[in-house]
Amino acid sequence: MRDVSIVGIGQTPVGEHWDKPLHILGSEAILMALQDARLEMPEALFVGNMLSGQLSRQENLGALIADHAGFCGIEAAKIEAACASGAAALRMAYMAVAGGLYDVVVASGVEKMTDAPAEEVTLALTAAADAIYEGEHGLSFVALNALLMRRYLYEYGYQREDLAGFAINAHRNAVHNPNAMFPRAISAEAFARAKMIADPVSLLDSSAIADGAAAVVVTTTDLARAQGLPAVRIAGSATATDSVALHDRRDPLFLQAAQTSAQRALAQAGVGAEDIDFFELHDAFTIMTALSLEASWFAPRGGGARLAMEDAISLQGRIPICTMGGLKARGHPVGATGIYQVVEATQQLRGQAGANQLQGCRVGMTQNIGGSGAIVITHVLERVE
């Protein structure tokens, strides 16, 4: 396999883009990424998206965006893996370049969620769960995460407020992210009195629906060096799956797919969890943050919440997470989230994260989760010296 690197990044602000249809929003991020890479035309395009058919009544999204971006004629396809669609698109691009099919590929993610009524969006998102055994019984993703959070608090003796540090950290980091949907700090007091959605999950435990698009250009590391492009190497890329329904898992409080994909990606990169300088994880809910940290060896079982309580996840902490605000404060346009994570990790490794820059960081990890842990895609990224 050929060595693969990211050489261009682009992102739109996350928010409510009522004035832009799906394909225009997606094209903007792609063109920004190509401009950043000083390239004009990719050989292939993979678009991560979950909800275009349900909320925008638009399928055939890969061809549509390729057409409007000016790339008619190239290979293009929509890639769907629930909320992990963005990372799945990157993995497709990675495999295409690593396998020698193409030299320059764009992986993008785009989602439009705010145009539809909240009830329709909630119903659409349940398609990432088990339609028969969870969806038909009215279990939304807030409800599923509430079940997980309630059990976690019971098993390990925590109080709901013990997870506040995850949301506080995300919002603190989003303050300096010009693309964040919620660039404002929150306090422990605000977290404690936040409106309850599905006990014990409150408004500040969960990420918001949003619109947004992000894109990366990938090529061979040799070509990046030859062209003098600022490259970030994809040192590890792995996907793993678990049962879709929570009740089918041997232990609902353990994200087996997260551990398996992290293990594979770290092994491919030749590093361990102790070598990771920062972790862009999938903090759609505070409980998923704790479980992701535990599954990926940054905390023992039941110890994820402790990292939040000790502020070990801050920019100055032992394992910085969500360095630009994460899903919670940057926003969670589901099909684009995995690419936003990689764009932000690339900024860190390039030294372009502004006030949120981690000093001396060399290796970062991103992890994008589909459903309540049914598919997890992990990438290890490394600065090219």
CSV table of C-alpha atoms in Angstrom, one decimal:
chain,number,residue,atom,x,y,z
A,1,MET,CA,0.0,0.0,0.0
A,2,ARG,CA,1.1,3.6,-0.7
A,3,ASP,CA,1.5,6.1,2.1
A,4,VAL,CA,-1.4,8.6,2.2
A,5,SER,CA,-1.5,12.2,3.5
A,6,ILE,CA,-4.0,15.0,3.8
A,7,VAL,CA,-2.9,18.1,1.8
A,8,GLY,CA,-5.9,20.3,1.8
A,9,ILE,CA,-8.7,21.2,4.2
A,10,GLY,CA,-11.9,23.2,4.0
A,11,GLN,CA,-14.9,23.8,6.2
A,12,THR,CA,-18.0,26.0,6.3
A,13,PRO,CA,-19.2,27.5,9.6
A,14,VAL,CA,-21.6,25.2,11.4
A,15,GLY,CA,-25.0,26.7,12.0
A,16,GLU,CA,-28.3,27.2,10.3
A,17,HIS,CA,-27.7,27.6,6.5
A,18,TRP,CA,-31.3,28.2,5.4
A,19,ASP,CA,-30.1,30.2,2.4
A,20,LYS,CA,-28.0,27.4,0.9
A,21,PRO,CA,-29.1,24.0,-0.5
A,22,LEU,CA,-27.2,20.8,0.3
A,23,HIS,CA,-25.1,20.7,-2.9
A,24,ILE,CA,-24.0,24.3,-2.7
A,25,LEU,CA,-22.9,23.9,1.0
A,26,GLY,CA,-21.0,20.8,0.1
A,27,SER,CA,-19.4,22.3,-2.9
A,28,GLU,CA,-18.1,25.3,-0.9
A,29,ALA,CA,-16.1,23.2,1.5
A,30,ILE,CA,-14.7,21.0,-1.4
A,31,LEU,CA,-13.5,24.1,-3.3
A,32,MET,CA,-11.9,25.5,-0.2
A,33,ALA,CA,-10.0,22.3,0.4
A,34,LEU,CA,-8.7,22.2,-3.2
A,35,GLN,CA,-7.7,25.8,-3.0
A,36,ASP,CA,-5.8,25.0,0.2
A,37,ALA,CA,-4.1,22.1,-1.5
A,38,ARG,CA,-3.3,24.3,-4.6
A,39,LEU,CA,-5.0,21.7,-6.8
A,40,GLU,CA,-7.8,22.2,-9.3
A,41,MET,CA,-9.4,18.8,-10.0
A,42,PRO,CA,-9.7,15.6,-8.0
A,43,GLU,CA,-9.9,12.2,-9.6
A,44,ALA,CA,-12.6,11.0,-7.3
A,45,LEU,CA,-15.0,12.4,-4.7
A,46,PHE,CA,-16.6,10.6,-1.8
A,47,VAL,CA,-19.4,12.5,0.1
A,48,GLY,CA,-20.3,11.5,3.6
A,49,ASN,CA,-24.0,12.1,4.3
A,50,MET,CA,-26.7,10.4,6.3
A,51,LEU,CA,-30.0,12.3,5.9
A,52,SER,CA,-30.1,13.8,2.4
A,53,GLY,CA,-32.9,11.4,1.2
A,54,GLN,CA,-35.1,11.9,4.2
A,55,LEU,CA,-34.6,15.6,5.0
A,56,SER,CA,-33.7,17.1,1.6
A,57,ARG,CA,-35.4,14.6,-0.6
A,58,GLN,CA,-32.1,14.3,-2.5
A,59,GLU,CA,-30.2,11.1,-3.2
A,60,ASN,CA,-27.5,10.7,-5.9
A,61,LEU,CA,-25.6,13.2,-3.9
A,62,GLY,CA,-22.1,12.3,-5.1
A,63,ALA,CA,-22.9,13.0,-8.7
A,64,LEU,CA,-24.9,16.1,-7.8
A,65,ILE,CA,-22.1,17.8,-5.8
A,66,ALA,CA,-19.5,16.7,-8.4
A,67,ASP,CA,-21.5,18.4,-11.1
A,68,HIS,CA,-22.0,21.7,-9.2
A,69,ALA,CA,-18.4,21.8,-8.0
A,70,GLY,CA,-17.3,21.6,-11.6
A,71,PHE,CA,-16.0,18.0,-11.6
A,72,CYS,CA,-18.6,16.3,-13.8
A,73,GLY,CA,-17.1,13.1,-15.2
A,74,ILE,CA,-15.1,11.9,-12.2
A,75,GLU,CA,-16.1,9.0,-9.9
A,76,ALA,CA,-18.3,10.3,-7.2
A,77,ALA,CA,-20.5,8.6,-4.6
A,78,LYS,CA,-22.4,9.3,-1.4
A,79,ILE,CA,-21.1,7.2,1.5
A,80,GLU,CA,-23.5,6.4,4.4
A,81,ALA,CA,-22.6,5.0,7.8
A,82,ALA,CA,-25.1,6.9,10.0
A,83,CYS,CA,-23.3,9.6,12.1
A,84,ALA,CA,-20.0,8.1,11.0
A,85,SER,CA,-20.6,8.9,7.3
A,86,GLY,CA,-17.9,11.5,7.2
A,87,ALA,CA,-15.1,9.3,8.5
A,88,ALA,CA,-16.4,6.5,6.2
A,89,ALA,CA,-15.9,8.9,3.2
A,90,LEU,CA,-12.4,9.5,4.3
A,91,ARG,CA,-11.7,5.8,4.7
A,92,MET,CA,-12.9,5.3,1.1
A,93,ALA,CA,-10.6,8.1,-0.1
A,94,TYR,CA,-7.7,6.6,1.9
A,95,MET,CA,-8.2,3.1,0.4
A,96,ALA,CA,-8.5,4.5,-3.1
A,97,VAL,CA,-5.2,6.4,-2.8
A,98,ALA,CA,-3.4,3.7,-0.7
A,99,GLY,CA,-4.5,1.0,-3.2
A,100,GLY,CA,-3.2,2.9,-6.2
A,101,LEU,CA,-6.6,3.5,-7.9
A,102,TYR,CA,-6.2,7.3,-7.8
A,103,ASP,CA,-3.6,9.9,-6.8
A,104,VAL,CA,-5.8,12.7,-5.7
A,105,VAL,CA,-9.2,12.2,-4.0
A,106,VAL,CA,-11.5,14.4,-2.0
A,107,ALA,CA,-13.4,13.2,1.0
A,108,SER,CA,-16.2,15.4,2.2
A,109,GLY,CA,-19.1,15.5,4.5
A,110,VAL,CA,-22.3,17.6,4.3
A,111,GLU,CA,-25.6,17.7,6.1
A,112,LYS,CA,-28.6,20.0,6.2
A,113,MET,CA,-30.7,19.4,9.3
A,114,THR,CA,-32.2,22.7,10.4
A,115,ASP,CA,-34.6,23.2,7.5
A,116,ALA,CA,-36.9,20.4,8.7
A,117,PRO,CA,-39.1,20.4,11.8
A,118,ALA,CA,-37.4,19.0,14.9
A,119,GLU,CA,-39.8,16.1,15.1
A,120,GLU,CA,-38.9,15.1,11.5
A,121,VAL,CA,-35.2,15.3,12.3
A,122,THR,CA,-35.6,13.2,15.4
A,123,LEU,CA,-37.4,10.6,13.5
A,124,ALA,CA,-34.9,10.6,10.7
A,125,LEU,CA,-32.0,10.1,13.1
A,126,THR,CA,-33.6,7.0,14.6
A,127,ALA,CA,-32.8,5.3,11.2
A,128,ALA,CA,-29.3,4.8,12.7
A,129,ALA,CA,-30.8,2.6,15.4
A,130,ASP,CA,-32.5,-0.8,15.1
A,131,ALA,CA,-35.7,0.1,13.2
A,132,ILE,CA,-37.8,-2.7,14.6
A,133,TYR,CA,-36.6,-3.2,18.1
A,134,GLU,CA,-35.7,0.4,19.0
A,135,GLY,CA,-37.2,2.8,16.5
A,136,GLU,CA,-40.7,1.3,16.5
A,137,HIS,CA,-40.8,1.4,20.3
A,138,GLY,CA,-40.1,5.2,20.3
A,139,LEU,CA,-36.5,5.1,21.4
A,140,SER,CA,-34.9,8.3,20.1
A,141,PHE,CA,-31.1,8.7,20.4
A,142,VAL,CA,-31.6,11.0,23.3
A,143,ALA,CA,-33.5,8.2,25.0
A,144,LEU,CA,-30.9,5.6,24.2
A,145,ASN,CA,-28.2,7.7,25.6
A,146,ALA,CA,-30.3,8.5,28.6
A,147,LEU,CA,-30.5,4.7,29.3
A,148,LEU,CA,-26.7,4.4,28.9
A,149,MET,CA,-26.1,7.4,31.1
A,150,ARG,CA,-28.5,6.3,33.9
A,151,ARG,CA,-26.8,2.9,34.0
A,152,TYR,CA,-23.3,4.4,34.0
A,153,LEU,CA,-24.2,6.6,36.9
A,154,TYR,CA,-25.6,3.7,38.8
A,155,GLU,CA,-22.8,1.3,38.1
A,156,TYR,CA,-19.9,3.6,39.0
A,157,GLY,CA,-21.5,5.8,41.6
A,158,TYR,CA,-21.4,9.1,39.8
A,159,GLN,CA,-23.8,12.0,39.9
A,160,ARG,CA,-25.0,13.6,36.7
A,161,GLU,CA,-23.0,16.8,37.4
A,162,ASP,CA,-19.8,14.8,37.5
A,163,LEU,CA,-19.9,14.7,33.6
A,164,ALA,CA,-20.2,18.5,33.4
A,165,GLY,CA,-16.5,18.9,32.6
A,166,PHE,CA,-17.0,17.4,29.2
A,167,ALA,CA,-19.5,20.1,28.1
A,168,ILE,CA,-17.6,22.8,29.9
A,169,ASN,CA,-14.3,21.8,28.1
A,170,ALA,CA,-16.0,21.7,24.7
A,171,HIS,CA,-17.6,25.1,25.0
A,172,ARG,CA,-14.4,26.7,26.4
A,173,ASN,CA,-12.5,25.4,23.3
A,174,ALA,CA,-15.2,26.6,20.9
A,175,VAL,CA,-14.8,30.2,22.0
A,176,HIS,CA,-11.8,30.5,19.7
A,177,ASN,CA,-13.2,28.5,16.8
A,178,PRO,CA,-14.7,30.9,14.2
A,179,ASN,CA,-16.6,27.9,12.6
A,180,ALA,CA,-18.3,26.8,15.9
A,181,MET,CA,-22.1,27.0,16.3
A,182,PHE,CA,-21.9,27.8,20.0
A,183,PRO,CA,-18.7,29.8,20.6
A,184,ARG,CA,-19.4,30.7,24.2
A,185,ALA,CA,-18.3,29.3,27.6
A,186,ILE,CA,-20.7,27.6,30.0
A,187,SER,CA,-20.4,27.2,33.8
A,188,ALA,CA,-20.9,24.2,36.1
A,189,GLU,CA,-24.0,26.0,37.4
A,190,ALA,CA,-25.5,26.4,34.0
A,191,PHE,CA,-24.9,22.7,33.4
A,192,ALA,CA,-26.6,21.7,36.6
A,193,ARG,CA,-29.8,23.7,35.9
A,194,ALA,CA,-30.0,22.9,32.2
A,195,LYS,CA,-33.3,21.8,30.8
A,196,MET,CA,-33.9,18.1,31.1
A,197,ILE,CA,-34.6,16.3,27.7
A,198,ALA,CA,-34.6,12.6,28.8
A,199,ASP,CA,-33.5,12.2,32.4
A,200,PRO,CA,-30.6,12.3,33.1
A,201,VAL,CA,-29.6,13.8,29.7
A,202,SER,CA,-30.1,17.5,29.6
A,203,LEU,CA,-29.8,20.2,26.9
A,204,LEU,CA,-26.1,20.7,27.9
A,205,ASP,CA,-25.4,16.9,27.8
A,206,SER,CA,-26.2,16.7,24.1
A,207,SER,CA,-25.1,18.2,20.8
A,208,ALA,CA,-27.4,20.2,18.6
A,209,ILE,CA,-28.7,19.5,15.1
A,210,ALA,CA,-26.9,21.7,12.6
A,211,ASP,CA,-26.0,22.4,9.0
A,212,GLY,CA,-22.4,22.3,7.7
A,213,ALA,CA,-19.8,20.9,5.3
A,214,ALA,CA,-16.2,20.0,5.5
A,215,ALA,CA,-13.7,18.4,3.1
A,216,VAL,CA,-10.1,17.1,2.9
A,217,VAL,CA,-7.9,16.4,-0.1
A,218,VAL,CA,-5.8,13.2,0.1
A,219,THR,CA,-2.9,12.1,-2.0
A,220,THR,CA,0.3,10.1,-1.7
A,221,THR,CA,2.8,11.3,0.8
A,222,ASP,CA,5.5,11.2,-1.9
A,223,LEU,CA,3.4,13.4,-4.2
A,224,ALA,CA,2.8,15.8,-1.3
A,225,ARG,CA,6.5,16.1,-0.6
A,226,ALA,CA,7.3,16.5,-4.3
A,227,GLN,CA,4.8,19.4,-4.6
A,228,GLY,CA,5.9,21.0,-1.3
A,229,LEU,CA,2.5,20.7,0.2
A,230,PRO,CA,1.9,20.9,4.0
A,231,ALA,CA,1.1,17.2,4.6
A,232,VAL,CA,-0.5,15.4,7.5
A,233,ARG,CA,-0.1,11.6,7.2
A,234,ILE,CA,-2.9,9.2,7.7
A,235,ALA,CA,-0.9,6.7,9.8
A,236,GLY,CA,-3.8,4.5,10.7
A,237,SER,CA,-7.3,4.0,9.5
A,238,ALA,CA,-9.7,1.3,10.8
A,239,THR,CA,-13.4,0.5,11.0
A,240,ALA,CA,-15.2,-1.9,13.3
A,241,THR,CA,-18.9,-2.7,13.9
A,242,ASP,CA,-21.0,-4.0,16.8
A,243,SER,CA,-24.7,-4.9,17.1
A,244,VAL,CA,-27.0,-2.0,16.2
A,245,ALA,CA,-29.4,-2.5,19.1
A,246,LEU,CA,-28.2,-1.8,22.6
A,247,HIS,CA,-30.0,-4.9,24.0
A,248,ASP,CA,-28.0,-7.2,21.8
A,249,ARG,CA,-24.7,-6.2,23.3
A,250,ARG,CA,-23.0,-8.3,25.9
A,251,ASP,CA,-22.1,-5.1,27.8
A,252,PRO,CA,-24.0,-1.9,26.8
A,253,LEU,CA,-21.5,0.2,28.7
A,254,PHE,CA,-18.6,-0.9,26.7
A,255,LEU,CA,-18.0,0.4,23.1
A,256,GLN,CA,-16.5,-2.7,21.6
A,257,ALA,CA,-16.4,-1.3,18.1
A,258,ALA,CA,-14.6,1.8,19.4
A,259,GLN,CA,-11.9,-0.3,21.1
A,260,THR,CA,-11.5,-2.6,18.1
A,261,SER,CA,-11.2,0.2,15.5
A,262,ALA,CA,-8.8,2.2,17.8
A,263,GLN,CA,-6.7,-0.9,18.3
A,264,ARG,CA,-6.4,-1.6,14.6
A,265,ALA,CA,-5.6,2.1,13.8
A,266,LEU,CA,-3.0,2.4,16.5
A,267,ALA,CA,-1.4,-0.9,15.5
A,268,GLN,CA,-1.3,0.2,11.8
A,269,ALA,CA,0.3,3.5,12.9
A,270,GLY,CA,2.8,1.7,15.2
A,271,VAL,CA,1.9,3.8,18.2
A,272,GLY,CA,0.0,3.3,21.5
A,273,ALA,CA,-2.6,5.3,23.2
A,274,GLU,CA,0.1,6.8,25.4
A,275,ASP,CA,1.6,8.4,22.2
A,276,ILE,CA,-1.5,10.3,21.2
A,277,ASP,CA,-1.2,14.0,21.8
A,278,PHE,CA,-4.9,14.8,21.4
A,279,PHE,CA,-8.2,13.0,20.7
A,280,GLU,CA,-11.0,14.4,18.6
A,281,LEU,CA,-13.8,12.1,19.8
A,282,HIS,CA,-17.5,11.8,19.1
A,283,ASP,CA,-19.1,13.7,22.0
A,284,ALA,CA,-22.6,13.7,20.7
A,285,PHE,CA,-23.6,13.1,24.4
A,286,THR,CA,-21.5,13.4,27.5
A,287,ILE,CA,-22.0,9.7,28.2
A,288,MET,CA,-20.5,8.8,24.8
A,289,THR,CA,-17.4,10.9,25.7
A,290,ALA,CA,-16.8,8.9,28.8
A,291,LEU,CA,-17.4,5.6,27.1
A,292,SER,CA,-15.1,6.5,24.1
A,293,LEU,CA,-12.2,7.5,26.4
A,294,GLU,CA,-12.6,4.2,28.3
A,295,ALA,CA,-12.8,2.1,25.1
A,296,SER,CA,-9.8,3.8,23.6
A,297,TRP,CA,-7.5,3.1,26.6
A,298,PHE,CA,-7.4,6.7,27.9
A,299,ALA,CA,-9.2,5.7,31.1
A,300,PRO,CA,-10.1,2.5,32.9
A,301,ARG,CA,-13.6,1.1,32.9
A,302,GLY,CA,-15.7,3.6,34.9
A,303,GLY,CA,-12.8,6.2,34.9
A,304,GLY,CA,-13.9,8.3,31.9
A,305,ALA,CA,-15.9,10.7,34.0
A,306,ARG,CA,-13.0,11.1,36.3
A,307,LEU,CA,-11.0,12.7,33.5
A,308,ALA,CA,-13.7,15.3,33.2
A,309,MET,CA,-13.7,15.9,37.0
A,310,GLU,CA,-10.0,16.3,37.0
A,311,ASP,CA,-9.9,18.5,33.9
A,312,ALA,CA,-7.4,16.1,32.3
A,313,ILE,CA,-9.1,16.7,29.0
A,314,SER,CA,-8.4,20.4,28.7
A,315,LEU,CA,-5.9,21.9,26.2
A,316,GLN,CA,-3.3,21.7,29.0
A,317,GLY,CA,-4.4,18.3,30.3
A,318,ARG,CA,-3.1,14.8,29.9
A,319,ILE,CA,-5.3,14.0,27.0
A,320,PRO,CA,-6.8,17.0,25.3
A,321,ILE,CA,-10.1,16.3,23.6
A,322,CYS,CA,-12.5,18.3,21.3
A,323,THR,CA,-9.8,20.9,20.9
A,324,MET,CA,-12.0,23.1,18.7
A,325,GLY,CA,-15.3,22.5,20.5
A,326,GLY,CA,-16.2,19.0,19.4
A,327,LEU,CA,-19.7,18.0,18.5
A,328,LYS,CA,-21.2,19.6,21.6
A,329,ALA,CA,-20.1,23.2,20.8
A,330,ARG,CA,-18.9,23.2,17.2
A,331,GLY,CA,-22.1,21.5,16.3
A,332,HIS,CA,-23.0,18.1,14.9
A,333,PRO,CA,-24.1,18.1,11.2
A,334,VAL,CA,-24.1,14.3,11.4
A,335,GLY,CA,-22.8,13.3,7.9
A,336,ALA,CA,-20.1,16.0,8.0
A,337,THR,CA,-18.9,15.5,11.6
A,338,GLY,CA,-16.2,13.0,10.9
A,339,ILE,CA,-14.6,15.3,8.3
A,340,TYR,CA,-14.8,18.3,10.7
A,341,GLN,CA,-12.9,16.2,13.2
A,342,VAL,CA,-10.1,15.4,10.7
A,343,VAL,CA,-10.0,19.1,9.5
A,344,GLU,CA,-9.5,20.2,13.1
A,345,ALA,CA,-6.9,17.6,13.8
A,346,THR,CA,-5.1,18.6,10.7
A,347,GLN,CA,-5.1,22.2,11.9
A,348,GLN,CA,-3.5,21.1,15.1
A,349,LEU,CA,-0.8,19.1,13.4
A,350,ARG,CA,-0.1,21.9,11.0
A,351,GLY,CA,0.2,24.4,13.8
A,352,GLN,CA,-2.8,26.4,12.6
A,353,ALA,CA,-5.2,26.0,15.5
A,354,GLY,CA,-4.7,29.6,16.7
A,355,ALA,CA,-5.5,30.2,20.4
A,356,ASN,CA,-6.3,26.5,20.8
A,357,GLN,CA,-3.0,25.3,19.4
A,358,LEU,CA,-1.4,22.5,21.3
A,359,GLN,CA,2.3,23.0,21.6
A,360,GLY,CA,4.6,20.3,20.1
A,361,CYS,CA,1.7,18.0,19.1
A,362,ARG,CA,2.9,15.3,16.7
A,363,VAL,CA,0.2,12.6,16.7
A,364,GLY,CA,-3.6,12.9,16.9
A,365,MET,CA,-6.5,10.6,16.8
A,366,THR,CA,-10.1,11.0,15.5
A,367,GLN,CA,-13.0,8.8,16.2
A,368,ASN,CA,-16.4,9.0,14.5
A,369,ILE,CA,-19.3,6.9,15.9
A,370,GLY,CA,-22.4,5.8,14.0
A,371,GLY,CA,-25.6,5.0,15.9
A,372,SER,CA,-25.0,4.2,19.6
A,373,GLY,CA,-21.7,2.5,18.8
A,374,ALA,CA,-22.8,0.2,16.0
A,375,ILE,CA,-20.0,1.4,13.6
A,376,VAL,CA,-16.9,3.3,14.7
A,377,ILE,CA,-14.2,4.6,12.5
A,378,THR,CA,-10.8,5.7,13.9
A,379,HIS,CA,-8.0,7.5,12.2
A,380,VAL,CA,-4.5,8.2,13.5
A,381,LEU,CA,-2.9,11.3,12.0
A,382,GLU,CA,0.7,12.3,12.1
A,383,ARG,CA,2.6,15.4,11.3
A,384,VAL,CA,5.0,14.9,8.3
A,385,GLU,CA,8.4,16.3,9.3
